[in-house]
Structure formats: C-alpha cells, structure tokens
PDB file of C-alpha atoms and ligand atoms in Angstrom:
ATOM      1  CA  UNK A  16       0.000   0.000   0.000  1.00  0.00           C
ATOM      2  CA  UNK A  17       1.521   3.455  -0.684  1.00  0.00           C
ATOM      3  CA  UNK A  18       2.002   5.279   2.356  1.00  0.00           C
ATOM      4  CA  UNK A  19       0.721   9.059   1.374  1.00  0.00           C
ATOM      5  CA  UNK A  20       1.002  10.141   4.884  1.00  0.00           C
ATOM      6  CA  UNK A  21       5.130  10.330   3.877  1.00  0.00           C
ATOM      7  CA  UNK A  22       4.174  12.353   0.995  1.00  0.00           C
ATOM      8  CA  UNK A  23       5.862  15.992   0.850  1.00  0.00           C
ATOM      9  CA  UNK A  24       3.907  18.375  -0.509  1.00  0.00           C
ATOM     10  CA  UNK A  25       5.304  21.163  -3.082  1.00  0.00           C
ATOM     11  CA  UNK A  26       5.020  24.590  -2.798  1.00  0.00           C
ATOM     12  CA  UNK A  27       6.224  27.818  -4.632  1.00  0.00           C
ATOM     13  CA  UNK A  28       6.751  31.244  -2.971  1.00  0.00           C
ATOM     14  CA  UNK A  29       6.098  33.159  -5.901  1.00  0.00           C
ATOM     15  CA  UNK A  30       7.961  36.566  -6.585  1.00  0.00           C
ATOM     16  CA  UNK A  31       4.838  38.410  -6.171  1.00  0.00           C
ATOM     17  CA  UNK A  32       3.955  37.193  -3.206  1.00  0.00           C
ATOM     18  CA  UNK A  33       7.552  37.521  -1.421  1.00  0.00           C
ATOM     19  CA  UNK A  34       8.757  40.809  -2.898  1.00  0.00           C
ATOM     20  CA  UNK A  35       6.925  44.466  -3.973  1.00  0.00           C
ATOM     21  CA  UNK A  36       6.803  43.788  -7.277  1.00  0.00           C
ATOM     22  CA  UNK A  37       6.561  47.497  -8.754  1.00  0.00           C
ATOM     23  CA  UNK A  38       9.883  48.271  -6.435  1.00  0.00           C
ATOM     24  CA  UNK A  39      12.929  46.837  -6.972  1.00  0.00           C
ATOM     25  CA  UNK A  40      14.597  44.717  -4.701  1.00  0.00           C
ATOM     26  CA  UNK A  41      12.455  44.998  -1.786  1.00  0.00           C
ATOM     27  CA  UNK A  42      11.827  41.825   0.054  1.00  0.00           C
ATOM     28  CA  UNK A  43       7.902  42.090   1.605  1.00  0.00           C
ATOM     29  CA  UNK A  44       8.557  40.687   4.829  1.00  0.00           C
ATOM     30  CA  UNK A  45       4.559  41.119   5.888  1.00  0.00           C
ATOM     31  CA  UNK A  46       3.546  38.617   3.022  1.00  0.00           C
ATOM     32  CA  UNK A  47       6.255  36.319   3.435  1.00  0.00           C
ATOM     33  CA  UNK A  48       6.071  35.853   7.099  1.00  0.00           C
ATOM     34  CA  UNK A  49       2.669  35.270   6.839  1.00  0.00           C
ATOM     35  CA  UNK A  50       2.734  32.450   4.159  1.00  0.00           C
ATOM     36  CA  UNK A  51       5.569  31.005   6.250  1.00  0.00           C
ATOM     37  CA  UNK A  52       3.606  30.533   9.015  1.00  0.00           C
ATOM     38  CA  UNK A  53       0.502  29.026   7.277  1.00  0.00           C
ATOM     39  CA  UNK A  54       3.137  26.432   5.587  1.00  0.00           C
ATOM     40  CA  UNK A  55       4.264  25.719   9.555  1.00  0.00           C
ATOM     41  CA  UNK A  56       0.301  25.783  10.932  1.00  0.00           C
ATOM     42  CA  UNK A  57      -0.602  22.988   7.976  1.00  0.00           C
ATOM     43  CA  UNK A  58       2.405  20.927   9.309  1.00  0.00           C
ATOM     44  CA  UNK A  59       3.829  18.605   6.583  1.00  0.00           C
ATOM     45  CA  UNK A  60       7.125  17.967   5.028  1.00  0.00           C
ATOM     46  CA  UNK A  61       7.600  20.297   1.875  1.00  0.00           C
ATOM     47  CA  UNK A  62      10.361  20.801  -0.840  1.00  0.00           C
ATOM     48  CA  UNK A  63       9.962  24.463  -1.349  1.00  0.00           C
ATOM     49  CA  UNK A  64      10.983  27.147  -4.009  1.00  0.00           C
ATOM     50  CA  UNK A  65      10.858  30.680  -4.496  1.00  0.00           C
ATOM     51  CA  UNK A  66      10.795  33.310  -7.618  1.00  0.00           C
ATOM     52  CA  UNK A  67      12.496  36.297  -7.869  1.00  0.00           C
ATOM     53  CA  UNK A  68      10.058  38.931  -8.031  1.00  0.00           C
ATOM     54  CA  UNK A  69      11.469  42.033  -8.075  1.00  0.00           C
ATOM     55  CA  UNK A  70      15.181  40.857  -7.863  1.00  0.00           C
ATOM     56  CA  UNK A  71      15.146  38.474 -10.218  1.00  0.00           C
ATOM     57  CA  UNK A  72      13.187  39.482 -12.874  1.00  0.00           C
ATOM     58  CA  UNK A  73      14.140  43.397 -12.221  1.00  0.00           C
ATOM     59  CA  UNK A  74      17.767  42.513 -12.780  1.00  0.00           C
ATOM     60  CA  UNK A  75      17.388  39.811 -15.210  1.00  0.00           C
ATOM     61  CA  UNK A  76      15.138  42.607 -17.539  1.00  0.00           C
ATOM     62  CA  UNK A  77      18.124  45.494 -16.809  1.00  0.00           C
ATOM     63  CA  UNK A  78      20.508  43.264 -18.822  1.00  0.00           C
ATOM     64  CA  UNK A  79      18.191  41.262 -21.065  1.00  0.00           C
ATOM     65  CA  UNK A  80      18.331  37.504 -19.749  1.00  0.00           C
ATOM     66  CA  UNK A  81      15.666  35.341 -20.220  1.00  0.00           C
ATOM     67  CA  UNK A  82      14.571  31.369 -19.828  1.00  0.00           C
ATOM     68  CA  UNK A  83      14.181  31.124 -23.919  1.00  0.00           C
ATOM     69  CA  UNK A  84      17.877  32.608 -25.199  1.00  0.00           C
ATOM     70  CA  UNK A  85      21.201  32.112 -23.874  1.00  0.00           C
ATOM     71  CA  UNK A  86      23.379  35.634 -22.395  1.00  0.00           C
ATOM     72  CA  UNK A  87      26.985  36.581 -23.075  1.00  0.00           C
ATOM     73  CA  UNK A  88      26.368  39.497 -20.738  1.00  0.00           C
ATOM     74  CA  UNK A  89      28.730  38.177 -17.386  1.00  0.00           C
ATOM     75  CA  UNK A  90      27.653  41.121 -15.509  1.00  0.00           C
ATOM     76  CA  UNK A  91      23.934  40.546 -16.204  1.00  0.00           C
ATOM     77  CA  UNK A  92      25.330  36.873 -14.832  1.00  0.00           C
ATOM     78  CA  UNK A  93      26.653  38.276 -12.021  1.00  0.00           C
ATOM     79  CA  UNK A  94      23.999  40.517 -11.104  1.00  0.00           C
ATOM     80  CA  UNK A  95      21.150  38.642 -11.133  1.00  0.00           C
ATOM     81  CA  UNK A  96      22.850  35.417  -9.337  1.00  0.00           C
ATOM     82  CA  UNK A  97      23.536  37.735  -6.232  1.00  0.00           C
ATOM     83  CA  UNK A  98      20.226  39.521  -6.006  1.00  0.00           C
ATOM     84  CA  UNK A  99      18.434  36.030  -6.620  1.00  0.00           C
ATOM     85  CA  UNK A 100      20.705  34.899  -3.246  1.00  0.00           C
ATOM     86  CA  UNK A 101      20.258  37.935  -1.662  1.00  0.00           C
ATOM     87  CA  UNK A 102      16.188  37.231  -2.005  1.00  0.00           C
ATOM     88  CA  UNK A 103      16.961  33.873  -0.579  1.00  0.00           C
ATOM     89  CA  UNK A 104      18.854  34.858   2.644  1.00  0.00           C
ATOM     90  CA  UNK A 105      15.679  36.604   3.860  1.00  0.00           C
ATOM     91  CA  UNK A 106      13.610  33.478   2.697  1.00  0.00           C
ATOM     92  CA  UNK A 107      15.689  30.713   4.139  1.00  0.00           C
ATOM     93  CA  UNK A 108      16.174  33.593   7.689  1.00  0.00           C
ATOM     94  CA  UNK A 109      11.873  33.483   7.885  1.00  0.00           C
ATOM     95  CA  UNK A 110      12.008  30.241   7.222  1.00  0.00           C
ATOM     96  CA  UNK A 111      14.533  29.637  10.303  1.00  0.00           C
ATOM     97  CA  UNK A 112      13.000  31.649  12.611  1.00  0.00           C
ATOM     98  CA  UNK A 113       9.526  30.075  11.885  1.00  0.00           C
ATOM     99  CA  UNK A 114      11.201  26.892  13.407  1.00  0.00           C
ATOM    100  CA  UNK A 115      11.472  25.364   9.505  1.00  0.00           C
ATOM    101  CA  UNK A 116      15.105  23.947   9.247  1.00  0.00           C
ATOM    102  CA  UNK A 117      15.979  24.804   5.576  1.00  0.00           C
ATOM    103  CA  UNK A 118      18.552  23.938   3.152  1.00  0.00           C
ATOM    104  CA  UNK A 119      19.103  25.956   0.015  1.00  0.00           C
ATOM    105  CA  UNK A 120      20.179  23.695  -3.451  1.00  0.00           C
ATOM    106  CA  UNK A 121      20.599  26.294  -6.245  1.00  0.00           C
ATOM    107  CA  UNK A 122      18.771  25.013  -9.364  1.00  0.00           C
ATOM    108  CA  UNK A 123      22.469  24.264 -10.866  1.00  0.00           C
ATOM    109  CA  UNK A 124      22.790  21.833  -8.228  1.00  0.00           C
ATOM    110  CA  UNK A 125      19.780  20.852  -7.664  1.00  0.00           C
ATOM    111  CA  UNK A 126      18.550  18.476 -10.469  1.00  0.00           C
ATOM    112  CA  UNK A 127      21.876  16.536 -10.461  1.00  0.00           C
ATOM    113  CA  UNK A 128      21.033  16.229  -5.965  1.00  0.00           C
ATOM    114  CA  UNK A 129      17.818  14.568  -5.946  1.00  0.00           C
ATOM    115  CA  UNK A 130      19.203  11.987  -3.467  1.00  0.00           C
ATOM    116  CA  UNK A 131      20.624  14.543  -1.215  1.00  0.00           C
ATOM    117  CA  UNK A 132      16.690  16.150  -1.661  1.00  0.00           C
ATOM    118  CA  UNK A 133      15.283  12.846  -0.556  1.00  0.00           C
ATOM    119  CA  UNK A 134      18.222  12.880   2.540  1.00  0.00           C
ATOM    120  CA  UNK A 135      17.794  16.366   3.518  1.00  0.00           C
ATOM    121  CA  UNK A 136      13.656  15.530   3.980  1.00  0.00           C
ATOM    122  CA  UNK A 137      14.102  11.946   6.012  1.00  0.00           C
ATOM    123  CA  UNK A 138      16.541  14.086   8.384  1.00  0.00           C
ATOM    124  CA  UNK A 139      13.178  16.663   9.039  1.00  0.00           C
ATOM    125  CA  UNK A 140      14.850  19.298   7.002  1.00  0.00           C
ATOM    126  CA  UNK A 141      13.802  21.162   3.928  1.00  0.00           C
ATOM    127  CA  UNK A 142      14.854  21.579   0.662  1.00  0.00           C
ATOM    128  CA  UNK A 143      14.492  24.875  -0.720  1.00  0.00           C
ATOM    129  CA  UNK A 144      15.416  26.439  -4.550  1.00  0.00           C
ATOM    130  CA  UNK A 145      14.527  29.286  -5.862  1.00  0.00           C
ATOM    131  CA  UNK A 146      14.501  30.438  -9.641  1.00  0.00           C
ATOM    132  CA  UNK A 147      17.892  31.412 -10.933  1.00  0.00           C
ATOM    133  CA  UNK A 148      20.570  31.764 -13.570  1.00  0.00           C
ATOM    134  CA  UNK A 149      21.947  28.612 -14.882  1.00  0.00           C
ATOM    135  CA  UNK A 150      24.593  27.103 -17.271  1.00  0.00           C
ATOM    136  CA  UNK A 151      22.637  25.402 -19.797  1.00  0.00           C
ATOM    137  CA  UNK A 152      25.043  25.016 -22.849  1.00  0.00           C
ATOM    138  CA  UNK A 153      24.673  28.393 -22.311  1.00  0.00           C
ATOM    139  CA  UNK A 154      23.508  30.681 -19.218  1.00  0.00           C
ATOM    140  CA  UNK A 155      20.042  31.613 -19.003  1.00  0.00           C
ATOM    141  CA  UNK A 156      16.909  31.813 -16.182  1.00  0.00           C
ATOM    142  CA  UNK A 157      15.490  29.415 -14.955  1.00  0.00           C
ATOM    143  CA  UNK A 158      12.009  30.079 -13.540  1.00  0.00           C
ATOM    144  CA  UNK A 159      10.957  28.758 -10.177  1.00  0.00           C
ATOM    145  CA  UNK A 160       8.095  27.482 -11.975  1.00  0.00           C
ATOM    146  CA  UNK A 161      10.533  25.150 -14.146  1.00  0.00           C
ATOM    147  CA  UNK A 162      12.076  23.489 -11.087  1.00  0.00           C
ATOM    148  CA  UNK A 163       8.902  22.540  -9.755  1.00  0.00           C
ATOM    149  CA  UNK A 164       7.994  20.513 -12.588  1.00  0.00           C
ATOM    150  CA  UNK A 165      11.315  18.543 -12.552  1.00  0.00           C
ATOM    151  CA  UNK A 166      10.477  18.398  -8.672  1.00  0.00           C
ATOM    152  CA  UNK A 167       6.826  16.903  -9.349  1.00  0.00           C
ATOM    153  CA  UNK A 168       8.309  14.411 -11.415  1.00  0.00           C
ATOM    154  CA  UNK A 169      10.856  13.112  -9.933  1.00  0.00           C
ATOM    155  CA  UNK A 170       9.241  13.422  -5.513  1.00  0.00           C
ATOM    156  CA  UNK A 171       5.656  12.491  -6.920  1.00  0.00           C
ATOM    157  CA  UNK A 172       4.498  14.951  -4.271  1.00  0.00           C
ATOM    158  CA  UNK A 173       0.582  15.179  -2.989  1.00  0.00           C
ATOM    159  CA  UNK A 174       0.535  18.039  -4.086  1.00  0.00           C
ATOM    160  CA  UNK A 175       1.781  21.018  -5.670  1.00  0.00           C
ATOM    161  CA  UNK A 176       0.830  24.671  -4.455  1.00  0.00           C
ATOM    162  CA  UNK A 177       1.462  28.025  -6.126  1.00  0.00           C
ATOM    163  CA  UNK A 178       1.153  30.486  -3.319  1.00  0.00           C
ATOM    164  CA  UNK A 179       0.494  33.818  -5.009  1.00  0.00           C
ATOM    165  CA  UNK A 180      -0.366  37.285  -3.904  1.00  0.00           C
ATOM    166  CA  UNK A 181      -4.125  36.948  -6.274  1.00  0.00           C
ATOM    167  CA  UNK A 182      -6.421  34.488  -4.890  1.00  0.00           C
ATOM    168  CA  UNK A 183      -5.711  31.973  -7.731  1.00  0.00           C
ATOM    169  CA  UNK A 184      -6.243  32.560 -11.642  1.00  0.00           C
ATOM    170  CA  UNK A 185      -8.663  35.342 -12.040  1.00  0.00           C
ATOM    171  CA  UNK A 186     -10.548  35.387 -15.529  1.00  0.00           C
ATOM    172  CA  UNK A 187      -9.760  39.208 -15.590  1.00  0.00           C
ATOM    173  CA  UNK A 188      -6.439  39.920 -13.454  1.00  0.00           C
ATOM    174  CA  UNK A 189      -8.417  43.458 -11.758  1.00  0.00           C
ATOM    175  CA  UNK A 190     -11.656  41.052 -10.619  1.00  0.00           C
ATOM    176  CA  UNK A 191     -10.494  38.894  -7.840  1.00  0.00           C
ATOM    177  CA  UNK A 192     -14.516  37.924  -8.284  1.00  0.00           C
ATOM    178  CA  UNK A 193     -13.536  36.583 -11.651  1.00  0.00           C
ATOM    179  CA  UNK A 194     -11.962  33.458  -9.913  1.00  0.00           C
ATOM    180  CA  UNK A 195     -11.755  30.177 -11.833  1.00  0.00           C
ATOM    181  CA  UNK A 196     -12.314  27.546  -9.538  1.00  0.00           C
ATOM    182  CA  UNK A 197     -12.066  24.494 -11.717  1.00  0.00           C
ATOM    183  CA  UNK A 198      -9.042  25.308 -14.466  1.00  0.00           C
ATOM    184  CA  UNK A 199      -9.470  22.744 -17.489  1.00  0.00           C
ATOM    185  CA  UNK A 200      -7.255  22.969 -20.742  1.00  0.00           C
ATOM    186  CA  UNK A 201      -9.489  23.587 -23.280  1.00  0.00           C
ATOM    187  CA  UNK A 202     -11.573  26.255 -21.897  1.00  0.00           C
ATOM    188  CA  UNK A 203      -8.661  28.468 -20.913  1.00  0.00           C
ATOM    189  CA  UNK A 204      -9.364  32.709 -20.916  1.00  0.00           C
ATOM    190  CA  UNK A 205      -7.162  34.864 -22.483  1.00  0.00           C
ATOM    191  CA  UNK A 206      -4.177  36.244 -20.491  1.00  0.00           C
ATOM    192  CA  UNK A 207      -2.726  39.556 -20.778  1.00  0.00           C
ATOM    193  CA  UNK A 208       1.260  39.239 -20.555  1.00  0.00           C
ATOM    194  CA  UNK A 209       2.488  40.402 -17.519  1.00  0.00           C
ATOM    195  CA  UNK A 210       4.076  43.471 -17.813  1.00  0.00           C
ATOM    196  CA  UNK A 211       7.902  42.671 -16.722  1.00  0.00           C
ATOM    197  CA  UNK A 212       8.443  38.784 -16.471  1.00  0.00           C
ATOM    198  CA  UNK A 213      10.985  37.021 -18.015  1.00  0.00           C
ATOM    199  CA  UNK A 214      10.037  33.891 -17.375  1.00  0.00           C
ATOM    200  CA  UNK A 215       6.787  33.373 -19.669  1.00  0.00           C
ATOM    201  CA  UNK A 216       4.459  35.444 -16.616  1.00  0.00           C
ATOM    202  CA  UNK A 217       0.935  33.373 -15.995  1.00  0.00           C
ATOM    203  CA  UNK A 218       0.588  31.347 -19.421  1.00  0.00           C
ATOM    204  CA  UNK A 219       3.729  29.158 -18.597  1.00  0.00           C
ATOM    205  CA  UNK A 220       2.842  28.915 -14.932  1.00  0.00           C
ATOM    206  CA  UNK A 221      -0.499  27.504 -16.389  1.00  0.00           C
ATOM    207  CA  UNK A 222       1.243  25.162 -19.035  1.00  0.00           C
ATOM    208  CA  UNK A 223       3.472  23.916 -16.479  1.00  0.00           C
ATOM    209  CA  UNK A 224       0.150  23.155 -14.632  1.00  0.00           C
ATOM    210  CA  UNK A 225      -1.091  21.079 -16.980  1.00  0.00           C
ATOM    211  CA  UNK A 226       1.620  19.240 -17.082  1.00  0.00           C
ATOM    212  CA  UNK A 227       2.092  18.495 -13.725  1.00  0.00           C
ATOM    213  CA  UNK A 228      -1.298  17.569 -13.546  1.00  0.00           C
ATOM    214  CA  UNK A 229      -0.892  15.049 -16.326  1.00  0.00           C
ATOM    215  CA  UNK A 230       1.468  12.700 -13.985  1.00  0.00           C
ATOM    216  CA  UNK A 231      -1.964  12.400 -12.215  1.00  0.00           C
ATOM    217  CA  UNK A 232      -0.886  15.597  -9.210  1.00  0.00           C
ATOM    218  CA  UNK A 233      -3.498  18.431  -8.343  1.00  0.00           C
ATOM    219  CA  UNK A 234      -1.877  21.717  -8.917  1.00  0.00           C
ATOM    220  CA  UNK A 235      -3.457  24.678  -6.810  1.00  0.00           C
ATOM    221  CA  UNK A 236      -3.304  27.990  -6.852  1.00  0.00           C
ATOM    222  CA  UNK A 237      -3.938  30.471  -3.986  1.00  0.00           C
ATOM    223  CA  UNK A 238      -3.236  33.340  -1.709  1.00  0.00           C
ATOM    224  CA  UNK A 239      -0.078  32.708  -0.279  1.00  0.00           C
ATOM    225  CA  UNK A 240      -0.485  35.493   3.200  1.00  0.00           C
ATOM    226  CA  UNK A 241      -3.749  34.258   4.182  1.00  0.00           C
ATOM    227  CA  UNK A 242      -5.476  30.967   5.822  1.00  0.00           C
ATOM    228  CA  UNK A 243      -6.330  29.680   2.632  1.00  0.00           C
ATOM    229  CA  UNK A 244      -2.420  28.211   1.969  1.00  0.00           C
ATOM    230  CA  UNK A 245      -2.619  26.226   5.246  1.00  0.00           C
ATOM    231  CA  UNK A 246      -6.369  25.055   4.490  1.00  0.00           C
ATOM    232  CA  UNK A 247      -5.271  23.898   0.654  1.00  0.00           C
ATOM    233  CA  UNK A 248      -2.112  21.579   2.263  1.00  0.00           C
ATOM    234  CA  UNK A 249      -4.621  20.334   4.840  1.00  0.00           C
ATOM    235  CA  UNK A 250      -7.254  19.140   1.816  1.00  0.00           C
ATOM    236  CA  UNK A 251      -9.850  21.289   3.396  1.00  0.00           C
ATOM    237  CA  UNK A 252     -12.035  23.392   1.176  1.00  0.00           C
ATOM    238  CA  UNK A 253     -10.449  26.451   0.749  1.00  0.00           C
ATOM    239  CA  UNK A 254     -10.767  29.802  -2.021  1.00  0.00           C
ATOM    240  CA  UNK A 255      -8.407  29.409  -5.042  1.00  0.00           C
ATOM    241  CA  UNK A 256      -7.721  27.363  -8.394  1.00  0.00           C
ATOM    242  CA  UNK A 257      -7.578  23.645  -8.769  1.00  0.00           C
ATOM    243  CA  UNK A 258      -6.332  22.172 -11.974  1.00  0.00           C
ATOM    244  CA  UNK A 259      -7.199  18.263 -10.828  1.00  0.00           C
ATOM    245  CA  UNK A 260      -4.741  15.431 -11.445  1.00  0.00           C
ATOM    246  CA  UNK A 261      -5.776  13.435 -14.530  1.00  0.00           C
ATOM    247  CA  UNK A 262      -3.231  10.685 -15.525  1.00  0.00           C
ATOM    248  CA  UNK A 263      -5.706   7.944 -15.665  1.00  0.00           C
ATOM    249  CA  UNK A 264      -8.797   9.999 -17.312  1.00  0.00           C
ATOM    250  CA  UNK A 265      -6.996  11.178 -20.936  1.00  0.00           C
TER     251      UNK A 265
HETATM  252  C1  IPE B 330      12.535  34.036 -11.877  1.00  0.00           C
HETATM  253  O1  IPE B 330      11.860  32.971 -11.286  1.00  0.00           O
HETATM  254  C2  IPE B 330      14.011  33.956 -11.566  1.00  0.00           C
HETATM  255  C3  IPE B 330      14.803  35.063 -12.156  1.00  0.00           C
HETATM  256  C4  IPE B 330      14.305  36.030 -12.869  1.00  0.00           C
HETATM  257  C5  IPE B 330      16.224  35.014 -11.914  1.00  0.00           C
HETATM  258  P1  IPE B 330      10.256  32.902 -11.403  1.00  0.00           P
HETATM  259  O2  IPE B 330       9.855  33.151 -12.833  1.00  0.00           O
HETATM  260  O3  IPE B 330       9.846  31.617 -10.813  1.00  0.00           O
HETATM  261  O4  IPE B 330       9.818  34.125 -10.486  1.00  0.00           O
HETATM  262  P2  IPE B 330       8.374  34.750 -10.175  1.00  0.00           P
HETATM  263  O5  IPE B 330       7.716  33.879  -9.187  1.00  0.00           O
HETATM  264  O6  IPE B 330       7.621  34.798 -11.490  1.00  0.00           O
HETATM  265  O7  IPE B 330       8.683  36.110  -9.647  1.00  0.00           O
END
C-alpha cells in the first residue's frame, strides 16, 4: 500500500507574493512571514521554491536575460545570481526563525542532488530552490516554476501549491470575483502578458500546470499570506484554483 502520509507536498513562494513587485529589490517581509507561518500551521514535510520577483526578474530585464535565449552578458550573470541569493537569505532567515530547518540547493545543483533532496527531507529538514541563472550550454533563467515541474516528477508529491499574492487565476487579473475555480485545458481565458516577467508570466505557470497535472498531481493555486495556503495543504475546502490530477482519465 503506498504510504501518502510520507508524501511531501510542493510549494512555490512566488515573486509576487515575497517581494513588492513594482519596487525593486524589496523583500515584503509582511507577506512572506505570513505564508511562512501558514506552511508551519498545515504541518507537513515540503520541498519548497521561491521566484524572484522584483530581484530576479528586475535585474534579469536590466541586462536582457531570459529562460528562452542564452546571455553573453557576465555582468547581467553576475547581477542577477547575487540579487536572486540575496532574495533567498531573507527566505531561508523566515524560514529559520519560523522553526522550519531549511537547506538551500541552487537550481544548478539541484537536479543533479535529488538523493541529497530525498536525505535532507528523512533528516526533518527542507529543501528549498529558488529560480535562478543557470549554465545550460549556455547561461540563461530558470524560472521557479521550471524546477517545480522537474520536482513533481521526480518526488511524486501530494501536491503542488502556487502560493500567489491573487487568490488563484482570475478570468480578468483586476476582478479577484472573476476566480476560476475548476481550471481545465481547453476552456482556458485569455491572459494579458504580464508586464515585466521574463520567465513566460501566468501562461507558462499555467502550461506547467497542466503538465504536472498530467502525472496524475493536483496543482493549486492560492493566496499565499492568508489561511487559505494552510487550508489547501490540509485538503480542506479552501478559495483558489484547482487544476485536478488526470493521468488515468486522458
Ligand atoms: C525568476 O523565477 C528567476 C529570475 C528572474 C532570476 P520565477 O519566474 O519563478 O519568479 P516569479 O515567481 O515569477 O517572480
């Protein structure tokens, strides 16, 4: 019998939700203390990662990097890899201080260290990335978003969680009563692109949805500061966006 009980769940700080997106490299402590402490009140063993909000993608947009095309620009390199750790000092210090015992493995690392992953969780610690700059025959970003899928597939997780700052995927991004509750492929609204992201903004976060949820995982999406986090982990109804697990069904 599978024992789900041991089953971590995945979650992604996202860069709107830990930093003030409209001002450059400012952390927002209020929002990420908060979704902290709903990950510690819904109590179960996580592999974590964060975007990079207004560090990353600020930085990454001041000297033109992106996830589709490789960069010659070192300094853009440079840059962007120390705000990105920069962002996750005050992420891994909340995370301390909330009585989580994290572990950082940047992205480089991190897909060649899925054993240490699995070592760092049986010990009661927890793995966190974050979205970064990588060497892929070439350097380029790597979105948070990206990791997670790798993540899905290879820790076949519960679940995985995009805590936001909206309350899930809104049909219209100014209505949060415009909330889809149910996301399914082929009725999927119209997004407008997001107006600095250099990772794809909400289309790719939904495409890498869908796939996740094709290895048979619910994907949710919700309000990272508020109660709603901690009642998504602990499978009570809650506000936000499912996009249901569906290996067997297609
Ligand atoms: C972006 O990661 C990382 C960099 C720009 C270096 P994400 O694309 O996952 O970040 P958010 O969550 O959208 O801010």
């Amino acid at each position: 019998m599978e024992d789900t009980e041991l089953k971590e769940v995945i979650v992604k700080l996202g860069g709107s939700l830990i930093t003030h997106k409209d001002k450059p490299m400012s952390v927002n402590v209020k929002s990420l203390k908060r979704a902290v402490s709903m990950l510690k009140i819904a109590n179960t063993r996580y592999f974590l990662v964060h975007g990079g909000g207004s560090f990353g993608h600020f930085m990454a947009l001041r000297f033109n990097l992106s996830s589709t095309s490789k960069t010659t620009s070192i300094e853009g390199i440079s840059e962007t890899k120390a705000v990105m750790q920069e962002l996750n000092s005050w992420v891994l210090r909340i995370l301390v201080n909330e009585g989580f015992r994290p572990y950082t493995i940047p992205p480089q690392f991190l897909f060649k260290s899925w054993n240490l992953v699995r070592s760092l969780m049986e010990r009661g610690l927890t793995p966190l990335s974050y979205g970064d700059v990588i060497w892929d025959r070439g350097f380029r970003i790597i979105s948070g978003d990206e990791i997670i899928k790798e993540a899905a597939k290879i820790l076949k997780p519960k679940m995985v969680i995009f805590a936001m700052r909206a309350p899930g995927i809104l049909e219209n991004v100014e209505d949060e009563n415009s909330l889809i509750k149910d996301l399914k492929e082929k009725k999927l609204p119209s997004f407008k692109p997001a107006q600095y992201d250099v990772t794809g903004g909400i289309r790719r976060k939904i495409e890498i949805a869908f796939e996740i949820a094709k290895l048979g995982i619910d994907v949710i999406f919700v309000k990272g500061d508020s109660e709603e986090l901690a009642k998504a982990i602990k499978g009570l109804p809650f506000r936000g966006t499912v996009v249901k697990g569906c290996r067997d069904l297609e």
